[in-house]
CSV table of N, CA and C in Angstrom, one decimal:
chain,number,residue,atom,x,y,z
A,1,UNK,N,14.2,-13.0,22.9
A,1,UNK,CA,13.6,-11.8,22.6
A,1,UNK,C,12.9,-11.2,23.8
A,2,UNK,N,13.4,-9.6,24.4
A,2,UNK,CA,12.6,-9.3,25.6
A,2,UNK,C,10.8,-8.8,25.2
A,3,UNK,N,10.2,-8.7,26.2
A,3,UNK,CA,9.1,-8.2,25.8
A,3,UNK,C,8.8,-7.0,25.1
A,4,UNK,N,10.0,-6.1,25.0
A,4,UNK,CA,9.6,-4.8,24.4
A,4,UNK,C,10.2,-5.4,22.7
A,5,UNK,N,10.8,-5.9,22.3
A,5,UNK,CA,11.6,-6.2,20.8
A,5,UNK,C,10.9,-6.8,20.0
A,6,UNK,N,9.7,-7.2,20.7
A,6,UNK,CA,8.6,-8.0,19.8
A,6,UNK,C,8.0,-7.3,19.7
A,7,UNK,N,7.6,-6.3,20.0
A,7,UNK,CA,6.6,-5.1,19.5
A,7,UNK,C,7.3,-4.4,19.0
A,8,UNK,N,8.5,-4.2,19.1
A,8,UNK,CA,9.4,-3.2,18.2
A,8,UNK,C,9.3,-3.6,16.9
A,9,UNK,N,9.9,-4.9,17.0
A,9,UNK,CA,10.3,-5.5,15.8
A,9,UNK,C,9.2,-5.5,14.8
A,10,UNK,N,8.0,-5.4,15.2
A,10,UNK,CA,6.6,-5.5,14.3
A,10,UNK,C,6.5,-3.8,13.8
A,11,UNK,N,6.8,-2.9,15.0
A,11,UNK,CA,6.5,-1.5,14.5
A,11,UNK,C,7.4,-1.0,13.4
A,12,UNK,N,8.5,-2.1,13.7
A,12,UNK,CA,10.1,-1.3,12.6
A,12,UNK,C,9.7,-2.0,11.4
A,13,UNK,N,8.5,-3.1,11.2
A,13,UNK,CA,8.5,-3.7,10.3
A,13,UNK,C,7.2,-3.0,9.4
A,14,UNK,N,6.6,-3.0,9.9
A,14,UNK,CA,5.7,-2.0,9.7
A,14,UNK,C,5.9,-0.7,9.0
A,15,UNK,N,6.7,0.0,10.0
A,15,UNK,CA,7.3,1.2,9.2
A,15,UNK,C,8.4,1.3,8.0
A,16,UNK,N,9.0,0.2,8.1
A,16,UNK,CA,9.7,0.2,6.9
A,16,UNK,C,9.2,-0.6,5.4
A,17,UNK,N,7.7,-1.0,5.6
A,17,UNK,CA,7.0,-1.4,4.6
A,17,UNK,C,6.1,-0.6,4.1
A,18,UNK,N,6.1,0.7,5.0
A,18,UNK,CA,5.3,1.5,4.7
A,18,UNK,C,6.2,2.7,3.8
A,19,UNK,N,7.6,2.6,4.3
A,19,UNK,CA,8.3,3.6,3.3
A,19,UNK,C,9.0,3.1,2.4
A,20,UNK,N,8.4,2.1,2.1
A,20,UNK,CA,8.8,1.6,0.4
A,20,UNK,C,7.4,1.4,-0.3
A,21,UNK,N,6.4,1.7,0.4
A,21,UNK,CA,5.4,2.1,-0.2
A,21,UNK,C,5.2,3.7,-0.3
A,22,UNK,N,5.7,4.3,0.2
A,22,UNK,CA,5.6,5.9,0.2
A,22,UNK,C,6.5,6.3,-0.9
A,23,UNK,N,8.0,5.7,-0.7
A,23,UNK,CA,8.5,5.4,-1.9
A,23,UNK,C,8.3,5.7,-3.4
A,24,UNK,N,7.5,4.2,-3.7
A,24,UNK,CA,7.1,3.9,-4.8
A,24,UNK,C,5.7,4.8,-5.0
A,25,UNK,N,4.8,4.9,-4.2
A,25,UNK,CA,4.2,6.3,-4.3
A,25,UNK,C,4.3,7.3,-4.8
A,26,UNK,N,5.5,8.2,-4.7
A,26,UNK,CA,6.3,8.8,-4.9
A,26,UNK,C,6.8,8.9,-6.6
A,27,UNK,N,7.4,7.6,-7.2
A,27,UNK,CA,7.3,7.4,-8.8
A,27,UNK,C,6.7,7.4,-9.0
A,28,UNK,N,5.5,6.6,-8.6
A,28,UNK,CA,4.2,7.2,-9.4
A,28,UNK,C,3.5,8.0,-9.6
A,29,UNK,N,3.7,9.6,-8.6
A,29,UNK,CA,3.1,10.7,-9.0
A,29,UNK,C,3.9,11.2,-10.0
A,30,UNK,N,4.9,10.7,-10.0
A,30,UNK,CA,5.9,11.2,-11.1
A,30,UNK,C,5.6,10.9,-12.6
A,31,UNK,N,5.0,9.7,-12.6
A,31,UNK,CA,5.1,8.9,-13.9
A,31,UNK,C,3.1,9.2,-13.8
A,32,UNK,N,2.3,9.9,-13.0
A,32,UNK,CA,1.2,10.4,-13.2
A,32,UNK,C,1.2,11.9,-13.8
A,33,UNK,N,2.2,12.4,-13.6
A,33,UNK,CA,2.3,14.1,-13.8
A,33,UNK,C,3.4,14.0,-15.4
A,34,UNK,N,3.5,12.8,-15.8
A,34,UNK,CA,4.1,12.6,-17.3
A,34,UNK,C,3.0,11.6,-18.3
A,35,UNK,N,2.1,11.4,-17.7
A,35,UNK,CA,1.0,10.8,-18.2
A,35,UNK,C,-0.3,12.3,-18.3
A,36,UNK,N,0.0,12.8,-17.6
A,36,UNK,CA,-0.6,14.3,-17.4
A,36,UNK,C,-0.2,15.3,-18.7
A,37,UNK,N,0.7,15.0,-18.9
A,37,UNK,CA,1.7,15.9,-19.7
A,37,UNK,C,2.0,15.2,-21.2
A,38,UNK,N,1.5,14.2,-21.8
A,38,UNK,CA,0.8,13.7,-22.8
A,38,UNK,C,2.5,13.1,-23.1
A,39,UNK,N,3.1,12.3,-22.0
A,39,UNK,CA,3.9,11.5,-22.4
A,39,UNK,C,3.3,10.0,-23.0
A,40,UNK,N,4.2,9.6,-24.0
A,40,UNK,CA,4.0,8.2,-25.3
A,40,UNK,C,3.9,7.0,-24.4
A,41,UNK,N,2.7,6.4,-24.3
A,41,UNK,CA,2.6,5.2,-24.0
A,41,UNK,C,3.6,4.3,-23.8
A,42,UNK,N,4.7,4.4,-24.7
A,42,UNK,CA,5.9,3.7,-24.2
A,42,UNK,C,6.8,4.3,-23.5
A,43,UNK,N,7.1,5.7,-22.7
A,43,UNK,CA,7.8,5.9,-21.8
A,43,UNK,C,7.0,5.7,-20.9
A,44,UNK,N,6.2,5.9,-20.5
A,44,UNK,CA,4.9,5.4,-19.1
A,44,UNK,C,5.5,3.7,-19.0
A,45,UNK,N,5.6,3.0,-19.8
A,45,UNK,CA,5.3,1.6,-19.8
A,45,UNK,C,6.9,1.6,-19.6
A,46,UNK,N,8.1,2.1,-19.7
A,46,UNK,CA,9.4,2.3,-19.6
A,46,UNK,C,9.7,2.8,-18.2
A,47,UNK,N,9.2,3.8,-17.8
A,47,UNK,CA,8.9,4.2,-16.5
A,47,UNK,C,8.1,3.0,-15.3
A,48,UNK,N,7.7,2.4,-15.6
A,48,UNK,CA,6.7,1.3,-15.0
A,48,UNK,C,8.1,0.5,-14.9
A,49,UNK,N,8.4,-0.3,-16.0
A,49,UNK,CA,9.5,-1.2,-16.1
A,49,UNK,C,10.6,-0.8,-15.2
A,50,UNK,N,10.9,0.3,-15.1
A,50,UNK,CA,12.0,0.4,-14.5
A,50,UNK,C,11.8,0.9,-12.7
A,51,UNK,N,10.5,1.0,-13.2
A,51,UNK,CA,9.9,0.9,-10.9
A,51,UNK,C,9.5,-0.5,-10.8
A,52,UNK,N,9.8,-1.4,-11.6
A,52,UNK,CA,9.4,-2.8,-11.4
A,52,UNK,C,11.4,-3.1,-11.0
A,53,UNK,N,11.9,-2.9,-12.0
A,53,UNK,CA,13.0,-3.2,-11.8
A,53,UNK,C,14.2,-2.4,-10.0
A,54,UNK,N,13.8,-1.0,-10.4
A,54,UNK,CA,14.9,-0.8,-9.1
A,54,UNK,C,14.2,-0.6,-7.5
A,55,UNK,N,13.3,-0.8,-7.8
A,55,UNK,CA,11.9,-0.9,-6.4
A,55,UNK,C,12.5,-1.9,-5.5
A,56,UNK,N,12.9,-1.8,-4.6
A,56,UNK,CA,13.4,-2.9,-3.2
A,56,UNK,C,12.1,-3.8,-3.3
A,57,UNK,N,10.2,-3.1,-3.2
A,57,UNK,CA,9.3,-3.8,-3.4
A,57,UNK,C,8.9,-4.9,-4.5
A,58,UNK,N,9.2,-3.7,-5.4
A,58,UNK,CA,9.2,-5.2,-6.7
A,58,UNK,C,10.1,-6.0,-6.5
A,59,UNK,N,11.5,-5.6,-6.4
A,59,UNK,CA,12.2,-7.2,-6.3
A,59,UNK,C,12.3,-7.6,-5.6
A,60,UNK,N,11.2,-7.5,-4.6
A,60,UNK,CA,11.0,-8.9,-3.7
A,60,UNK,C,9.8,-9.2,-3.9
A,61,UNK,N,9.1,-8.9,-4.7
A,61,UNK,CA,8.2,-9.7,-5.5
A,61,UNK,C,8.7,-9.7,-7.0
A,62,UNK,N,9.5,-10.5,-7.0
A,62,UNK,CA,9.8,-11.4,-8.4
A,62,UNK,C,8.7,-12.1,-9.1
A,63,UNK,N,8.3,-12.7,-8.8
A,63,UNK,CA,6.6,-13.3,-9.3
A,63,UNK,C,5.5,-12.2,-9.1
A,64,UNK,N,5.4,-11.0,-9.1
A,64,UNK,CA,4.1,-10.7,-9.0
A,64,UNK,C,4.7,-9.3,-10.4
A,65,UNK,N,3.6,-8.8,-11.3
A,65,UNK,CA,3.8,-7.8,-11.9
A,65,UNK,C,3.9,-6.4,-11.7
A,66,UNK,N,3.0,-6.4,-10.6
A,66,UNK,CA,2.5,-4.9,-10.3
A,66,UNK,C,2.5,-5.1,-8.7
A,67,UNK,N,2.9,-3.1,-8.6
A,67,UNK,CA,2.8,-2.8,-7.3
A,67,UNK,C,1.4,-3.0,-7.1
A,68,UNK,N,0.4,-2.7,-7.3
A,68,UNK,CA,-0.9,-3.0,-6.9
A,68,UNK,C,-1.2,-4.3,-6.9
A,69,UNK,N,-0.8,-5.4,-6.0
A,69,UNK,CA,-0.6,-6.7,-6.1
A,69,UNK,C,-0.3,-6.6,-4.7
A,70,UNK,N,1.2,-6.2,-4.7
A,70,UNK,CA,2.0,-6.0,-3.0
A,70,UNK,C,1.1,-5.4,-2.2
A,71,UNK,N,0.5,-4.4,-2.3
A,71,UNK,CA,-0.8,-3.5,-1.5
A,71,UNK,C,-1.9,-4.4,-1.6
A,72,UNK,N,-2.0,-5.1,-1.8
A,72,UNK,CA,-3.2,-6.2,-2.0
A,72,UNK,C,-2.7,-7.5,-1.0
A,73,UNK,N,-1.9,-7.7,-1.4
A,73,UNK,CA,-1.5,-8.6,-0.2
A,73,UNK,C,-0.6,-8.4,0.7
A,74,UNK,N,-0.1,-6.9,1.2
A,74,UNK,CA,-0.1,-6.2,2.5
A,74,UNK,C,-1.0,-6.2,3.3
A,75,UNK,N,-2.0,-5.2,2.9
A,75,UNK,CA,-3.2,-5.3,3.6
A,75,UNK,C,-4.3,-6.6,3.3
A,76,UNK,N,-4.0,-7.6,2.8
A,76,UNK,CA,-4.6,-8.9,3.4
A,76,UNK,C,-4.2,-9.6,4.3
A,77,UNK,N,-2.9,-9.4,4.5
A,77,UNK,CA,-2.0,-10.1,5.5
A,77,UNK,C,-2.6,-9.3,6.6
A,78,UNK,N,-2.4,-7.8,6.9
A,78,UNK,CA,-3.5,-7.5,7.8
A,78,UNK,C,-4.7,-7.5,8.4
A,79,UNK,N,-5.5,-7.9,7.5
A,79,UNK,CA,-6.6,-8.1,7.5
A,79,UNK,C,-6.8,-9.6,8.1
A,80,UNK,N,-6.1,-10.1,7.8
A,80,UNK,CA,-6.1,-11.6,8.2
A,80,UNK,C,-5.7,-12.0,9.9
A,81,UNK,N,-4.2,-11.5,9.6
A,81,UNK,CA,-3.3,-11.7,10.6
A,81,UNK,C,-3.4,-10.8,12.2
A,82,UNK,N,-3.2,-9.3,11.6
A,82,UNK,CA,-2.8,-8.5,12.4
A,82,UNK,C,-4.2,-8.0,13.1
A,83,UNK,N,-5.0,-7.4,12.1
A,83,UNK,CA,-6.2,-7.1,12.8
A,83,UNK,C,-6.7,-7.7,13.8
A,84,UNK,N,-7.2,-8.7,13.8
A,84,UNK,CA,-8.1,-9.7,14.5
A,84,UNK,C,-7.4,-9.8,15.9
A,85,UNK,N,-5.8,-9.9,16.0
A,85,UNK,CA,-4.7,-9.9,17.2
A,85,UNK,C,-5.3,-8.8,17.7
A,86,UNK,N,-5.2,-7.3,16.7
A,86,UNK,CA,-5.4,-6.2,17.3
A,86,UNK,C,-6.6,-5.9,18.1
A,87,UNK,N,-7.9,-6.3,17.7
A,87,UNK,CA,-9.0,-6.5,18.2
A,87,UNK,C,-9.1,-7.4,19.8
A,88,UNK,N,-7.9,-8.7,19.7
A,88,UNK,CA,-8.2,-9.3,21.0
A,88,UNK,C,-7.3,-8.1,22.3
A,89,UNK,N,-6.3,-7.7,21.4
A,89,UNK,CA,-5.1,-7.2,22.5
A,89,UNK,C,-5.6,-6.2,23.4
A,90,UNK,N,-6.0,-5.1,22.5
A,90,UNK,CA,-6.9,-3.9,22.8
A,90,UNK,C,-8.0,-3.9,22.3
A,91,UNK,N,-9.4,-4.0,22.8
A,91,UNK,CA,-10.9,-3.7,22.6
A,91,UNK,C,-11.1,-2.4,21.9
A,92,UNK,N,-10.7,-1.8,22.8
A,92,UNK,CA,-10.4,-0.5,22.3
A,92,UNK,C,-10.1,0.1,21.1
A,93,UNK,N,-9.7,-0.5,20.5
A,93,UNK,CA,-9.1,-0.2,18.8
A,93,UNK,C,-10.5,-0.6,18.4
A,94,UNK,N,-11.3,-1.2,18.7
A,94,UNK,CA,-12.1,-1.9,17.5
A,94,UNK,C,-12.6,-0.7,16.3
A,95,UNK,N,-12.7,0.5,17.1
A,95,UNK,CA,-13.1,1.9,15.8
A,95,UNK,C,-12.2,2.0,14.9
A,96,UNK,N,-11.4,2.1,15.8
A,96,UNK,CA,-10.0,2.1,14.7
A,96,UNK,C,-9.7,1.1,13.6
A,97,UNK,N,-9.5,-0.4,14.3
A,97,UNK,CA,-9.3,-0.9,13.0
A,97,UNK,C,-11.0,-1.1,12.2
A,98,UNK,N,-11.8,-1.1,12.3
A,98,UNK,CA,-13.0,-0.9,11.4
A,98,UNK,C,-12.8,0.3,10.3
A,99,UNK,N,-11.7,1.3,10.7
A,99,UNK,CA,-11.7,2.4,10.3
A,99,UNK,C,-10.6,1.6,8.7
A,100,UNK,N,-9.6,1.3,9.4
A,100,UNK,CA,-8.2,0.6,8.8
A,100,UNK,C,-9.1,-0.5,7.7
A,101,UNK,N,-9.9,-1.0,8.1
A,101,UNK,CA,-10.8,-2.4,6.9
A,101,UNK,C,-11.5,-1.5,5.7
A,102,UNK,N,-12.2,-0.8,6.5
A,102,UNK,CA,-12.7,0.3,5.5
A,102,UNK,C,-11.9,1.3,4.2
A,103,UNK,N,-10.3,1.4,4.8
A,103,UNK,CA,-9.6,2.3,4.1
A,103,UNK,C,-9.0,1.2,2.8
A,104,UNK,N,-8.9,0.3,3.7
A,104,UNK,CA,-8.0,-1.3,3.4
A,104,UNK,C,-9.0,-1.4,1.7
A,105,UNK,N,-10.8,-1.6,1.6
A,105,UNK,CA,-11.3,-1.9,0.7
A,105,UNK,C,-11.3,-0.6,-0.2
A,106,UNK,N,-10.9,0.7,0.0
A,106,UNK,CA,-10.9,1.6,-0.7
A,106,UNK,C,-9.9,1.3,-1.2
A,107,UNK,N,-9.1,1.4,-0.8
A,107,UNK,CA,-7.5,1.4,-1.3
A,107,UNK,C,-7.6,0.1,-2.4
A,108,UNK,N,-8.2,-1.0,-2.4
A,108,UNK,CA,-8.2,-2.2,-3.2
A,108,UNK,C,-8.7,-1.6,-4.1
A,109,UNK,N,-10.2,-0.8,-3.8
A,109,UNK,CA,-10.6,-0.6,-5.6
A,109,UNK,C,-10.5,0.4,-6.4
A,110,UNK,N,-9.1,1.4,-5.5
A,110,UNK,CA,-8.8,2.5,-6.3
A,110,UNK,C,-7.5,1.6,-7.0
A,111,UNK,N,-6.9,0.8,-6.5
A,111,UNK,CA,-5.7,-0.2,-7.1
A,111,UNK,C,-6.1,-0.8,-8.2
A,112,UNK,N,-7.3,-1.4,-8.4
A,112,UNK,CA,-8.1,-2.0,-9.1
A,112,UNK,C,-8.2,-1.0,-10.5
A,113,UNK,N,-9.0,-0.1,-10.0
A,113,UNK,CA,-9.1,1.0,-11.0
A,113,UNK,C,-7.9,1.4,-12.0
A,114,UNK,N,-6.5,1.5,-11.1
A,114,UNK,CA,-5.2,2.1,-11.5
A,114,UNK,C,-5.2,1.2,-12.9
A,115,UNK,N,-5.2,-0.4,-12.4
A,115,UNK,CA,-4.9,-1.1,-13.1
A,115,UNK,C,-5.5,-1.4,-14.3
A,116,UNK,N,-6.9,-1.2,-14.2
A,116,UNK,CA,-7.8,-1.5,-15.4
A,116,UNK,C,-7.5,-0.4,-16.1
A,117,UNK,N,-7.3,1.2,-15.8
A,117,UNK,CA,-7.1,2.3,-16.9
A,117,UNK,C,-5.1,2.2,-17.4
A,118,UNK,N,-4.2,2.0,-16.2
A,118,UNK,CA,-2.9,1.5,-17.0
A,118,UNK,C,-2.9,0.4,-17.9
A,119,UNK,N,-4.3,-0.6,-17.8
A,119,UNK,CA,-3.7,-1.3,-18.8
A,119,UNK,C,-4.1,-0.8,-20.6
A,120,UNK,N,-5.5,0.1,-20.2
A,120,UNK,CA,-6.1,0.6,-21.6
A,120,UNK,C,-4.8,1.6,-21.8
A,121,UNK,N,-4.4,2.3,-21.1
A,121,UNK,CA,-3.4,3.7,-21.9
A,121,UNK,C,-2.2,2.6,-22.4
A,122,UNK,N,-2.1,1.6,-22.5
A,122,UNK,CA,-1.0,0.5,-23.5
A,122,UNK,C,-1.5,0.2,-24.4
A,123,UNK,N,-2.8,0.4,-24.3
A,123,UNK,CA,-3.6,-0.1,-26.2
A,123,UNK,C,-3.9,1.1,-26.7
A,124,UNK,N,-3.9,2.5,-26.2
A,124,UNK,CA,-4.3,3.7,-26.7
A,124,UNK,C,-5.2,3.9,-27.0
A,125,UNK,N,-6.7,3.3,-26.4
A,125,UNK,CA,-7.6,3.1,-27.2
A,125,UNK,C,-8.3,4.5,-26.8
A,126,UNK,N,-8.4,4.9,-25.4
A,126,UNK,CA,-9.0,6.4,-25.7
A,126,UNK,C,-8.5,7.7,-24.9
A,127,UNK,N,-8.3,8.7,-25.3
A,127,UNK,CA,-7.5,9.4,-25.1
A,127,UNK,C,-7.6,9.7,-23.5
A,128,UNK,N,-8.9,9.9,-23.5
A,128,UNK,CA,-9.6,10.1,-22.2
A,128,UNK,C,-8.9,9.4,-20.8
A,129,UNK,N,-8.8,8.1,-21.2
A,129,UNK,CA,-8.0,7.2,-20.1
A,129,UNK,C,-7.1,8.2,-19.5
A,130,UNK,N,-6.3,8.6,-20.3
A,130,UNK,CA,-4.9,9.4,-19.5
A,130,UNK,C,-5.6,10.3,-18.1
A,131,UNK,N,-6.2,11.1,-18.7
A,131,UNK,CA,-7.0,11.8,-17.1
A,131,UNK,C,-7.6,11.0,-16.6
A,132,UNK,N,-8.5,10.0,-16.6
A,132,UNK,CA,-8.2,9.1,-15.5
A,132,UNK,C,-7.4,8.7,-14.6
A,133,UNK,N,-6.9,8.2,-15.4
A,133,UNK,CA,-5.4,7.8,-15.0
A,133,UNK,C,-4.6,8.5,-13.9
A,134,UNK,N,-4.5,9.5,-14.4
A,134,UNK,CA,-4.1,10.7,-13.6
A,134,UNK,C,-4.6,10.9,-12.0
A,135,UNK,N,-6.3,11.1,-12.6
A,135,UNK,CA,-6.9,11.0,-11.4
A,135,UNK,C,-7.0,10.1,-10.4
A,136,UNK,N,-7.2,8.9,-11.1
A,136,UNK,CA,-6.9,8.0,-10.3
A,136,UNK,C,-6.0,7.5,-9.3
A,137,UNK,N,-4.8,8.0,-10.0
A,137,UNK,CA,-3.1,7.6,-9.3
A,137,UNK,C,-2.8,9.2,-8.3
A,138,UNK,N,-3.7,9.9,-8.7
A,138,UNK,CA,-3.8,11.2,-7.3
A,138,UNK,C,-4.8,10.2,-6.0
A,139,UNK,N,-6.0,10.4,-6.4
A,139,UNK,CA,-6.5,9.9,-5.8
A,139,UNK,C,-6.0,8.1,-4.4
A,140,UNK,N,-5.1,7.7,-5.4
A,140,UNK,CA,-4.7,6.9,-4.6
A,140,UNK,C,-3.6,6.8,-3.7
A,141,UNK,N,-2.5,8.0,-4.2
A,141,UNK,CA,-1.6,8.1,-3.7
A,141,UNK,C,-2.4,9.2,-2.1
A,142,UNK,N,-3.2,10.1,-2.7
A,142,UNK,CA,-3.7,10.5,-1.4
A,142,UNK,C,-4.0,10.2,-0.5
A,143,UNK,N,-4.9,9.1,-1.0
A,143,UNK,CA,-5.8,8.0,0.0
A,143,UNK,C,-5.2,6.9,1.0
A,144,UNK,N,-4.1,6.2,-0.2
A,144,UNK,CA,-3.4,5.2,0.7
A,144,UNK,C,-2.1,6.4,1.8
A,145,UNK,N,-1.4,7.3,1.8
A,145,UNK,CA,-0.8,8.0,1.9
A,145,UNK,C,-1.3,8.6,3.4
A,146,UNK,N,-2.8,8.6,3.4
A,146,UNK,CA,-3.3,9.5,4.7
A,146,UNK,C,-3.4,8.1,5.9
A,147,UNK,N,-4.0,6.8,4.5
A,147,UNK,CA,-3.7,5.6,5.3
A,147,UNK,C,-2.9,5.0,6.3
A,148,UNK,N,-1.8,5.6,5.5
A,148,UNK,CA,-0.5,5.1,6.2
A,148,UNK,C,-0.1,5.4,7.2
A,149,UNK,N,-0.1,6.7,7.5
A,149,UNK,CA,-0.2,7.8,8.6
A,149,UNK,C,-1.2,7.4,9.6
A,150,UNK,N,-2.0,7.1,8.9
A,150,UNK,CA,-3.5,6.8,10.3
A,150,UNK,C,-3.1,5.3,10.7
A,151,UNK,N,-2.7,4.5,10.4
A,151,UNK,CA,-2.1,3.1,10.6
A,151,UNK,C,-0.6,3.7,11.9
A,152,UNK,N,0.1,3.7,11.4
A,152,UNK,CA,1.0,4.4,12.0
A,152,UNK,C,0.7,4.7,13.6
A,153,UNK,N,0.1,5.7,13.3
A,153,UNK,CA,0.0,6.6,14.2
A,153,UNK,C,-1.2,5.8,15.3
A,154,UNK,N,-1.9,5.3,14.9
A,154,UNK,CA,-3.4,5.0,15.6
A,154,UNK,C,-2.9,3.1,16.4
A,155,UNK,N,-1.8,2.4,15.9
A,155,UNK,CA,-1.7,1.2,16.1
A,155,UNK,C,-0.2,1.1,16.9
A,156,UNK,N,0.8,1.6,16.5
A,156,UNK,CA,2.1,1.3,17.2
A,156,UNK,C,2.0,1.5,18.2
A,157,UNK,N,1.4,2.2,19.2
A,157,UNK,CA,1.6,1.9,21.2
A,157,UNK,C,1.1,0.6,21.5
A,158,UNK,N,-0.3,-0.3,20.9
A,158,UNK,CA,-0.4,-1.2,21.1
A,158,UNK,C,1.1,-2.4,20.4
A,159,UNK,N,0.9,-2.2,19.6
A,159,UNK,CA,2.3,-3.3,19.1
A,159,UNK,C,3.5,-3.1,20.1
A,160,UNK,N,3.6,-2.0,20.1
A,160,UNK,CA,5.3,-2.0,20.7
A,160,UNK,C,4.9,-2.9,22.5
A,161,UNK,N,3.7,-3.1,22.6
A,161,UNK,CA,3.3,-3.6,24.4
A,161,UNK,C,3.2,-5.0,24.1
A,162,UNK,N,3.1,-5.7,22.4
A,162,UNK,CA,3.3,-7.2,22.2
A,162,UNK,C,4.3,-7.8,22.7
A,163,UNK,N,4.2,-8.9,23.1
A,163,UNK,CA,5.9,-9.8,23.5
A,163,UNK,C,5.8,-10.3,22.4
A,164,UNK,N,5.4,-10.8,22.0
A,164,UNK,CA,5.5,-12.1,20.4
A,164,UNK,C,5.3,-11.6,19.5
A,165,UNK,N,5.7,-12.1,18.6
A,165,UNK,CA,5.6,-11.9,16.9
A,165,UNK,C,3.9,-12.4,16.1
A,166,UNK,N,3.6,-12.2,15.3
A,166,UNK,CA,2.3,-12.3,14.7
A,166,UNK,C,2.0,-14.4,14.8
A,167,UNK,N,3.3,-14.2,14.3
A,167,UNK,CA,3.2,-16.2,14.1
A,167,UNK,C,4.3,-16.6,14.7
């Protein structure tokens, strides 16, 4: 591997985990704007089932239930792995990724959130949930969405100057 294909290969990986999260993003404002629209508990939960099933993401997580799981442990693997590299490689980033940790814990507890109100709109218990819901899965899709972009955009000149791989 030359010196430039190891930083490629991280930016193409990168970017193509980011558009199957854009993706699935994507269903879910769909299946937010029918949760909006006072669709039955069981097409939402049919709609879910079936972005578990033909999602490239879900089925490569076979063991995990929920896309808010994969985003959980995307950006931990970041958090773990990539950051800290990023911080030795270029100094310079440190705003940046401070910026990326920060987005990283929002994004967890709007995932969090998703999850605690999808799971009440399965028991029906109050009506209310559904705008939640709504809001929430706006809210997230915005949030992680601008993320991605600022990830993107603010990190790949340093990656693509890596020779090696993460591990």
């Amino acid at each position: 591997m030359t010196a430039e294909t190891a930083g490629d290969h991280l930016v193409s990986e990168l970017l193509w985990v980011h558009k199957l999260l854009r993706a699935d993003l994507a269903t879910l404002r769909t299946i937010a704007a029918d949760i909006a629209a006072g669709a039955p508990g069981a097409h939402v939960t049919t709609a879910l089932t079936e972005l578990r099933a033909s999602s490239p993401l879900w089925g490569l997580r076979i063991n995990c239930l929920r896309y808010c799981r994969f985003v959980h442990m995307h950006h931990g693997a970041e958090d773990a792995m990539l950051f800290p590299r990023l911080r030795a490689t270029n100094p310079a980033l440190g705003p940046t990724v401070d910026r990326l940790e920060a987005d990283h814990r929002k994004v967890s507890d709007l995932l969090d959130r998703v999850e605690e109100l999808a799971d009440e709109l399965e028991t029906g218990a109050d009506p209310g949930h559904r705008a939640e819901l709504v809001t929430a899965l706006g809210e997230l899709s915005t949030h992680l969405l601008a993320h991605l972009d600022f990830e993107e955009e603010s990190i790949t000149p340093t990656l693509r100057r890596w020779t090696t791989g993460l591990w």
